[in-house]
Amino acid sequence: MKLAVVVQRYGLDINGGAELHARYVAEQLARRADVDVLTTCARDYITWRNELPAGESDVNGVRVRRFPVRRERNPERFGRRSHHVFGSAHSVADELAWLDSEGPASAALIDGIRRNEASYDFFLFFSFRYYHAYHGIRAAASRSLLVPTAERDGAVGLSIFGPVFRGVRALMYNSFEERAMIQAVSGNDAVPHVVVGVGSEVPARTNPERFRQKYGITSPFVVYVGRIDENKGCKELFSHFEGYTRALRGDLSLVLMGTSILPIPDNPRIRHLGFVPDADKFDGIAAAEALIMPSYFESLSMVALEAWALGRPVLANGRCDVLQGQCLRSNGGLFYESYGEFLETLALIQSNRRLASAMGQNGREYFQRHYTWPVIVRKYMDMLDRLRAEDQGGAARPPIEPLPGWFARRRPACRAGDDVVRGLPEGPARPAGRRR
Amino acid sequence: MPPEFSVRSDSVDVDQIMTQIRARIREKRGVDYTEEELQQLANVKLEKFLDPTRVRSDLIQHYRRLQEPGGASGAVPPPENYAFDDHLVYGSARGVSGRLITNIRKLLNPLLKLFFNPNPIIQVLNRQSAINEYARDQFDRTSALSYEVMHNLVLELTRLSIEVKNLKMRVESVSGRLDFSDRRARALESVVQYRPGAGPAAEPAATASPSPAPGIGQAVRRDVEAAGGGAPVKGEAQRARRRRRRRGRSAAAGQPAAGGAAAEDPGEAGGPAGDGADTPDERGRDGGDGLPFDGRDPGPAAAPPRGQSEPTDQ
């Protein structure tokens, strides 16, 4: 079977969530199929500047074909158009203009997909919201699978993506919450799909003591791993944790791993280690009382899965439906939606070792059941085999819905993206038989 | 500290734990408002929480009415913008005859231009029309933004008012508990009895110390003195003891009492063990409150010179 993984950026030094996800999946599937990666020459997701050479290269044993981006993103124009399509009534043409300004606008990549459509059995598109996925799927809809990596933001509510969600051959969702959201917005329940997520390369053994010695940490601590950014909920985390240290005596500290674009509070119980090697990251998580995940928007938190793989409980932001749903389904972590809940849940994790240990154990089982690579790869291969069997059976498939005509495309009949998203069902997908 | 949940490693139920945690928080806080309730409170019942002299209780509704076209408060809807172009000045709305008139006007246009040039006027009016459109668009946006800001402000004010109210209740509750604890502590201290069984051996040691460390007895004594009953009783008791001592000495030496000088006789420093006035029982009676006297505050009639002390007062 010959597969093409299509993603906006690709490389060993590119650590964006969807891009890393795509690389992991490509490398794993390459053991079972002939995999090419089709991507752009961009490295920076803000500008999409062409920084890598066009043409073929090899990354970790996977063949990568890069195509140049026609023009860099104009942030001012993109911001203005985003404001328009997310915040007010607009037309399909406005949405297409927004998509064009978002980028990465690589006509060469789309041409490549169109020309080589017959060379591949299937195309796996990552990240629905970018230019390459929308136009690429329209170019080769009958062979397209989509890994949406959708978050609860205005882009999901744009009308141009409805036909894409309904027109692909299959969808590989990251979580039940993502599936519920996309099905509600596009009505694509009939499209084959599976909730699959992504695995992680977690070492079989960790050395928490080595981490403590290396960084001179003797007291118990909770850990945050990721970009330290207000958008990731870190500002709220700092405020809550400082409140916690004032409210409860003890020596619990907060250890931060990752690049910071937010000032770190001057508090002796908050330690920032900066960017750390993977070995230190895993040892640090294993040494921690719990992992804290304060982000409001996640389609799937890989670091939370890693913490569970290492048997540590997770304390997540409950306002993120996906994280709350993961905690409920795994019974591997608690969540908070206010300072009061943060205080209580963190105090509980710290004081009740048996509970923390049991949640860590549950998390580990949840990871092994759903997120180890053999499980992930099997889900992908099952879906691909199913689609190939359908093709061989000669089942007729309607083509993807065409764009509206010239006049209809310019009629401002589309609702604001944010309004559409506000109307979508909220809350975590709960285990069967559970009610809040 | 949070409660210990009964934990079995195979039966952790995060949903149930979170329910318990939320119940605990509600119990602590007294009342918990959901976001929807807060919205409702912000929109409807502001007067219950906000100062009505400063913020209108129907602020949001008022503002919303203003947003509606031709809404309340007598606001007149703005006139329609006039779309102006170069054909408009020659146009006519009279159907077939109008088209004829339009063509005639266009034919005569060169003649008209002999008198004045209408083109700049057309351009200016056209631009003015665009400016009007732009200004209205900007106004709509600013207005929507102001509404959003105002709404959020009122919401936050409501939230803070509720929080302040809750905090006030908590402060009152804590204050009440503190008062109760204080009274309880005083009541407990007041039943602490001086125990003479501490023995005579303890007394010289205490006497030798010019400034004994404050113990519970002293603390209680200070409380009693502060209550206003301690000092007079102590002064009278001291005077009575001194009178008895003087009488005793006079009787023993066959001399009349010689005022304060006799009391300062160094020979008395050790004090006769058999001095009846110094027996603990008697001292207890003299003290009236069953408490030992404080050597640092001997009373106005018995202040010894610096460096000397009255052993019987200890």
mmCIF file of N, CA, C and O in Angstrom, chain A residues 243-311:
data_model
loop_
_atom_site.group_PDB
_atom_site.id
_atom_site.type_symbol
_atom_site.label_atom_id
_atom_site.label_comp_id
_atom_site.label_asym_id
_atom_site.label_seq_id
_atom_site.Cartn_x
_atom_site.Cartn_y
_atom_site.Cartn_z
ATOM 1 N N GLY A 243 -1.558 31.055 45.102
ATOM 2 C CA GLY A 243 -2.633 31.024 46.089
ATOM 3 C C GLY A 243 -2.557 29.752 46.939
ATOM 4 O O GLY A 243 -2.754 29.790 48.153
ATOM 5 N N TYR A 244 -2.238 28.664 46.276
ATOM 6 C CA TYR A 244 -2.117 27.379 46.983
ATOM 7 C C TYR A 244 -1.010 27.444 48.039
ATOM 8 O O TYR A 244 -1.182 27.000 49.166
ATOM 9 N N THR A 245 0.134 28.011 47.651
ATOM 10 C CA THR A 245 1.253 28.079 48.606
ATOM 11 C C THR A 245 0.909 28.976 49.788
ATOM 12 O O THR A 245 1.401 28.756 50.896
ATOM 13 N N ARG A 246 0.089 29.989 49.545
ATOM 14 C CA ARG A 246 -0.305 30.857 50.658
ATOM 15 C C ARG A 246 -1.344 30.170 51.544
ATOM 16 O O ARG A 246 -1.350 30.335 52.754
ATOM 17 N N ALA A 247 -2.214 29.398 50.927
ATOM 18 C CA ALA A 247 -3.328 28.807 51.672
ATOM 19 C C ALA A 247 -2.911 27.576 52.473
ATOM 20 O O ALA A 247 -3.427 27.356 53.563
ATOM 21 N N LEU A 248 -1.994 26.797 51.927
ATOM 22 C CA LEU A 248 -1.628 25.544 52.582
ATOM 23 C C LEU A 248 -0.133 25.500 52.845
ATOM 24 O O LEU A 248 0.668 25.810 51.963
ATOM 25 N N ARG A 249 0.198 25.117 54.053
ATOM 26 C CA ARG A 249 1.616 24.965 54.352
ATOM 27 C C ARG A 249 2.149 23.719 53.653
ATOM 28 O O ARG A 249 1.390 22.850 53.269
ATOM 29 N N GLY A 250 3.433 23.654 53.533
ATOM 30 C CA GLY A 250 4.023 22.481 52.906
ATOM 31 C C GLY A 250 5.182 22.907 52.044
ATOM 32 O O GLY A 250 5.528 24.093 51.988
ATOM 33 N N ASP A 251 5.765 21.942 51.399
ATOM 34 C CA ASP A 251 6.944 22.268 50.599
ATOM 35 C C ASP A 251 6.748 21.862 49.138
ATOM 36 O O ASP A 251 7.708 21.688 48.405
ATOM 37 N N LEU A 252 5.513 21.682 48.744
ATOM 38 C CA LEU A 252 5.252 21.314 47.349
ATOM 39 C C LEU A 252 5.642 22.474 46.434
ATOM 40 O O LEU A 252 5.267 23.613 46.677
ATOM 41 N N SER A 253 6.424 22.170 45.400
ATOM 42 C CA SER A 253 6.798 23.236 44.467
ATOM 43 C C SER A 253 6.307 22.883 43.061
ATOM 44 O O SER A 253 5.870 21.760 42.802
ATOM 45 N N LEU A 254 6.374 23.891 42.204
ATOM 46 C CA LEU A 254 5.936 23.740 40.818
ATOM 47 C C LEU A 254 7.167 23.825 39.928
ATOM 48 O O LEU A 254 7.894 24.828 39.973
ATOM 49 N N VAL A 255 7.404 22.796 39.148
ATOM 50 C CA VAL A 255 8.560 22.774 38.243
ATOM 51 C C VAL A 255 8.048 22.934 36.810
ATOM 52 O O VAL A 255 7.115 22.242 36.407
ATOM 53 N N LEU A 256 8.662 23.884 36.095
ATOM 54 C CA LEU A 256 8.232 24.172 34.730
ATOM 55 C C LEU A 256 9.312 23.747 33.752
ATOM 56 O O LEU A 256 10.478 24.111 33.922
ATOM 57 N N MET A 257 8.942 22.990 32.749
ATOM 58 C CA MET A 257 9.889 22.604 31.693
ATOM 59 C C MET A 257 9.362 23.132 30.372
ATOM 60 O O MET A 257 8.223 22.819 29.994
ATOM 61 N N GLY A 258 10.171 23.905 29.677
ATOM 62 C CA GLY A 258 9.738 24.428 28.386
ATOM 63 C C GLY A 258 10.150 25.875 28.219
ATOM 64 O O GLY A 258 10.526 26.548 29.184
ATOM 65 N N THR A 259 10.049 26.334 26.998
ATOM 66 C CA THR A 259 10.431 27.706 26.691
ATOM 67 C C THR A 259 9.343 28.651 27.193
ATOM 68 O O THR A 259 8.165 28.377 27.028
ATOM 69 N N SER A 260 9.789 29.749 27.780
ATOM 70 C CA SER A 260 8.812 30.662 28.357
ATOM 71 C C SER A 260 8.665 31.919 27.516
ATOM 72 O O SER A 260 9.651 32.534 27.116
ATOM 73 N N ILE A 261 7.416 32.302 27.241
ATOM 74 C CA ILE A 261 7.185 33.613 26.640
ATOM 75 C C ILE A 261 6.290 34.412 27.591
ATOM 76 O O ILE A 261 5.590 35.317 27.195
ATOM 77 N N LEU A 262 6.372 34.030 28.863
ATOM 78 C CA LEU A 262 5.571 34.670 29.899
ATOM 79 C C LEU A 262 6.495 34.862 31.104
ATOM 80 O O LEU A 262 7.277 33.965 31.417
ATOM 81 N N PRO A 263 6.435 36.008 31.782
ATOM 82 C CA PRO A 263 7.292 36.168 32.959
ATOM 83 C C PRO A 263 6.950 35.138 34.039
ATOM 84 O O PRO A 263 5.778 34.914 34.325
ATOM 85 N N ILE A 264 7.998 34.531 34.594
ATOM 86 C CA ILE A 264 7.776 33.538 35.648
ATOM 87 C C ILE A 264 7.728 34.286 36.981
ATOM 88 O O ILE A 264 8.585 35.116 37.254
ATOM 89 N N PRO A 265 6.757 34.008 37.828
ATOM 90 C CA PRO A 265 6.680 34.714 39.116
ATOM 91 C C PRO A 265 7.930 34.465 39.964
ATOM 92 O O PRO A 265 8.510 33.377 39.928
ATOM 93 N N ASP A 266 8.308 35.488 40.688
ATOM 94 C CA ASP A 266 9.484 35.378 41.560
ATOM 95 C C ASP A 266 9.040 34.711 42.859
ATOM 96 O O ASP A 266 8.758 35.376 43.852
ATOM 97 N N ASN A 267 8.974 33.413 42.817
ATOM 98 C CA ASN A 267 8.484 32.654 43.968
ATOM 99 C C ASN A 267 9.426 31.472 44.161
ATOM 100 O O ASN A 267 9.670 30.718 43.215
ATOM 101 N N PRO A 268 9.979 31.314 45.368
ATOM 102 C CA PRO A 268 10.952 30.212 45.559
ATOM 103 C C PRO A 268 10.352 28.836 45.320
ATOM 104 O O PRO A 268 11.097 27.880 45.136
ATOM 105 N N ARG A 269 9.041 28.742 45.319
ATOM 106 C CA ARG A 269 8.433 27.426 45.103
ATOM 107 C C ARG A 269 8.024 27.201 43.658
ATOM 108 O O ARG A 269 7.338 26.241 43.349
ATOM 109 N N ILE A 270 8.420 28.109 42.772
ATOM 110 C CA ILE A 270 8.200 27.886 41.336
ATOM 111 C C ILE A 270 9.561 27.852 40.658
ATOM 112 O O ILE A 270 10.310 28.826 40.703
ATOM 113 N N ARG A 271 9.908 26.712 40.078
ATOM 114 C CA ARG A 271 11.214 26.537 39.440
ATOM 115 C C ARG A 271 11.040 26.387 37.936
ATOM 116 O O ARG A 271 10.252 25.566 37.477
ATOM 117 N N HIS A 272 11.791 27.195 37.191
ATOM 118 C CA HIS A 272 11.740 27.084 35.730
ATOM 119 C C HIS A 272 13.046 26.476 35.236
ATOM 120 O O HIS A 272 14.110 27.052 35.443
ATOM 121 N N LEU A 273 12.968 25.344 34.577
ATOM 122 C CA LEU A 273 14.189 24.655 34.130
ATOM 123 C C LEU A 273 14.515 24.959 32.678
ATOM 124 O O LEU A 273 15.558 24.528 32.189
ATOM 125 N N GLY A 274 13.623 25.648 31.969
ATOM 126 C CA GLY A 274 13.866 25.906 30.554
ATOM 127 C C GLY A 274 13.623 24.663 29.723
ATOM 128 O O GLY A 274 12.976 23.707 30.167
ATOM 129 N N PHE A 275 14.161 24.683 28.511
ATOM 130 C CA PHE A 275 13.994 23.535 27.615
ATOM 131 C C PHE A 275 14.919 22.415 28.070
ATOM 132 O O PHE A 275 16.114 22.636 28.266
ATOM 133 N N VAL A 276 14.400 21.228 28.278
ATOM 134 C CA VAL A 276 15.224 20.125 28.796
ATOM 135 C C VAL A 276 15.222 18.967 27.793
ATOM 136 O O VAL A 276 14.282 18.818 27.001
ATOM 137 N N PRO A 277 16.262 18.147 27.825
ATOM 138 C CA PRO A 277 16.278 16.967 26.940
ATOM 139 C C PRO A 277 15.138 16.002 27.286
ATOM 140 O O PRO A 277 14.610 16.035 28.408
ATOM 141 N N ASP A 278 14.805 15.144 26.318
ATOM 142 C CA ASP A 278 13.698 14.213 26.521
ATOM 143 C C ASP A 278 13.901 13.325 27.747
ATOM 144 O O ASP A 278 12.963 13.053 28.494
ATOM 145 N N ALA A 279 15.166 12.888 27.946
ATOM 146 C CA ALA A 279 15.427 11.994 29.087
ATOM 147 C C ALA A 279 15.083 12.701 30.395
ATOM 148 O O ALA A 279 14.468 12.103 31.296
ATOM 149 N N ASP A 280 15.467 13.983 30.491
ATOM 150 C CA ASP A 280 15.157 14.740 31.711
ATOM 151 C C ASP A 280 13.656 14.948 31.848
ATOM 152 O O ASP A 280 13.112 14.924 32.955
ATOM 153 N N LYS A 281 13.013 15.166 30.702
ATOM 154 C CA LYS A 281 11.560 15.376 30.750
ATOM 155 C C LYS A 281 10.869 14.141 31.338
ATOM 156 O O LYS A 281 10.061 14.258 32.265
ATOM 157 N N PHE A 282 11.227 12.979 30.835
ATOM 158 C CA PHE A 282 10.565 11.767 31.317
ATOM 159 C C PHE A 282 10.930 11.466 32.774
ATOM 160 O O PHE A 282 10.079 11.068 33.569
ATOM 161 N N ASP A 283 12.222 11.667 33.116
ATOM 162 C CA ASP A 283 12.620 11.441 34.509
ATOM 163 C C ASP A 283 11.891 12.424 35.426
ATOM 164 O O ASP A 283 11.496 12.076 36.549
ATOM 165 N N GLY A 284 11.754 13.660 34.953
ATOM 166 C CA GLY A 284 11.080 14.686 35.758
ATOM 167 C C GLY A 284 9.619 14.353 35.982
ATOM 168 O O GLY A 284 9.094 14.493 37.095
ATOM 169 N N ILE A 285 8.961 13.891 34.932
ATOM 170 C CA ILE A 285 7.540 13.519 35.093
ATOM 171 C C ILE A 285 7.418 12.345 36.067
ATOM 172 O O ILE A 285 6.547 12.320 36.935
ATOM 173 N N ALA A 286 8.355 11.398 35.926
ATOM 174 C CA ALA A 286 8.297 10.229 36.814
ATOM 175 C C ALA A 286 8.561 10.627 38.267
ATOM 176 O O ALA A 286 8.063 9.985 39.195
ATOM 177 N N ALA A 287 9.364 11.686 38.461
ATOM 178 C CA ALA A 287 9.685 12.105 39.830
ATOM 179 C C ALA A 287 8.588 12.962 40.448
ATOM 180 O O ALA A 287 8.569 13.158 41.661
ATOM 181 N N ALA A 288 7.690 13.485 39.619
ATOM 182 C CA ALA A 288 6.700 14.444 40.114
ATOM 183 C C ALA A 288 5.541 13.751 40.819
ATOM 184 O O ALA A 288 5.268 12.574 40.598
ATOM 185 N N GLU A 289 4.879 14.540 41.660
ATOM 186 C CA GLU A 289 3.653 14.041 42.292
ATOM 187 C C GLU A 289 2.548 13.912 41.248
ATOM 188 O O GLU A 289 1.718 13.018 41.322
ATOM 189 N N ALA A 290 2.536 14.874 40.324
ATOM 190 C CA ALA A 290 1.510 14.864 39.273
ATOM 191 C C ALA A 290 1.952 15.795 38.159
ATOM 192 O O ALA A 290 2.818 16.651 38.356
ATOM 193 N N LEU A 291 1.348 15.613 37.001
ATOM 194 C CA LEU A 291 1.549 16.554 35.894
ATOM 195 C C LEU A 291 0.362 17.515 35.880
ATOM 196 O O LEU A 291 -0.778 17.082 35.999
ATOM 197 N N ILE A 292 0.662 18.808 35.726
ATOM 198 C CA ILE A 292 -0.430 19.778 35.626
ATOM 199 C C ILE A 292 -0.569 20.200 34.173
ATOM 200 O O ILE A 292 0.419 20.513 33.515
ATOM 201 N N MET A 293 -1.781 20.182 33.681
ATOM 202 C CA MET A 293 -2.052 20.555 32.284
ATOM 203 C C MET A 293 -3.077 21.677 32.295
ATOM 204 O O MET A 293 -4.288 21.431 32.309
ATOM 205 N N PRO A 294 -2.635 22.938 32.282
ATOM 206 C CA PRO A 294 -3.578 24.047 32.493
ATOM 207 C C PRO A 294 -4.214 24.595 31.223
ATOM 208 O O PRO A 294 -4.919 25.586 31.282
ATOM 209 N N SER A 295 -3.961 23.951 30.077
ATOM 210 C CA SER A 295 -4.396 24.517 28.800
ATOM 211 C C SER A 295 -5.922 24.485 28.646
ATOM 212 O O SER A 295 -6.585 23.561 29.100
ATOM 213 N N TYR A 296 -6.452 25.531 27.995
ATOM 214 C CA TYR A 296 -7.894 25.595 27.753
ATOM 215 C C TYR A 296 -8.266 24.855 26.470
ATOM 216 O O TYR A 296 -9.381 24.392 26.318
ATOM 217 N N PHE A 297 -7.340 24.812 25.503
ATOM 218 C CA PHE A 297 -7.657 24.230 24.192
ATOM 219 C C PHE A 297 -6.645 23.142 23.857
ATOM 220 O O PHE A 297 -5.471 23.431 23.673
ATOM 221 N N GLU A 298 -7.097 21.936 23.802
ATOM 222 C CA GLU A 298 -6.227 20.831 23.391
ATOM 223 C C GLU A 298 -7.078 19.872 22.579
ATOM 224 O O GLU A 298 -8.213 19.565 22.967
ATOM 225 N N SER A 299 -6.525 19.407 21.448
ATOM 226 C CA SER A 299 -7.253 18.351 20.746
ATOM 227 C C SER A 299 -6.816 16.996 21.289
ATOM 228 O O SER A 299 -7.553 16.022 21.231
ATOM 229 N N LEU A 300 -5.620 16.954 21.821
ATOM 230 C CA LEU A 300 -5.130 15.753 22.509
ATOM 231 C C LEU A 300 -3.824 16.162 23.177
ATOM 232 O O LEU A 300 -2.930 16.668 22.525
ATOM 233 N N SER A 301 -3.709 15.964 24.446
ATOM 234 C CA SER A 301 -2.485 16.368 25.133
ATOM 235 C C SER A 301 -1.521 15.194 25.163
ATOM 236 O O SER A 301 -1.710 14.237 25.910
ATOM 237 N N MET A 302 -0.473 15.293 24.351
ATOM 238 C CA MET A 302 0.492 14.184 24.303
ATOM 239 C C MET A 302 1.246 14.064 25.622
ATOM 240 O O MET A 302 1.566 12.967 26.062
ATOM 241 N N VAL A 303 1.520 15.210 26.245
ATOM 242 C CA VAL A 303 2.293 15.146 27.484
ATOM 243 C C VAL A 303 1.454 14.517 28.608
ATOM 244 O O VAL A 303 1.993 13.812 29.480
ATOM 245 N N ALA A 304 0.143 14.728 28.568
ATOM 246 C CA ALA A 304 -0.715 14.065 29.563
ATOM 247 C C ALA A 304 -0.664 12.549 29.356
ATOM 248 O O ALA A 304 -0.586 11.774 30.320
ATOM 249 N N LEU A 305 -0.681 12.145 28.093
ATOM 250 C CA LEU A 305 -0.587 10.702 27.814
ATOM 251 C C LEU A 305 0.756 10.152 28.281
ATOM 252 O O LEU A 305 0.842 9.033 28.798
ATOM 253 N N GLU A 306 1.808 10.954 28.111
ATOM 254 C CA GLU A 306 3.133 10.505 28.561
ATOM 255 C C GLU A 306 3.168 10.353 30.083
ATOM 256 O O GLU A 306 3.771 9.420 30.619
ATOM 257 N N ALA A 307 2.533 11.294 30.774
ATOM 258 C CA ALA A 307 2.485 11.191 32.241
ATOM 259 C C ALA A 307 1.746 9.928 32.651
ATOM 260 O O ALA A 307 2.176 9.203 33.557
ATOM 261 N N TRP A 308 0.654 9.650 31.966
ATOM 262 C CA TRP A 308 -0.085 8.427 32.290
ATOM 263 C C TRP A 308 0.740 7.190 31.957
ATOM 264 O O TRP A 308 0.730 6.213 32.701
ATOM 265 N N ALA A 309 1.464 7.266 30.848
ATOM 266 C CA ALA A 309 2.314 6.121 30.493
ATOM 267 C C ALA A 309 3.343 5.849 31.587
ATOM 268 O O ALA A 309 3.743 4.707 31.806
ATOM 269 N N LEU A 310 3.761 6.909 32.283
ATOM 270 C CA LEU A 310 4.752 6.759 33.349
ATOM 271 C C LEU A 310 4.099 6.535 34.715
ATOM 272 O O LEU A 310 4.768 6.541 35.750
ATOM 273 N N GLY A 311 2.783 6.398 34.718
ATOM 274 C CA GLY A 311 2.095 6.073 35.968
ATOM 275 C C GLY A 311 1.904 7.256 36.893
ATOM 276 O O GLY A 311 1.765 7.075 38.108
#
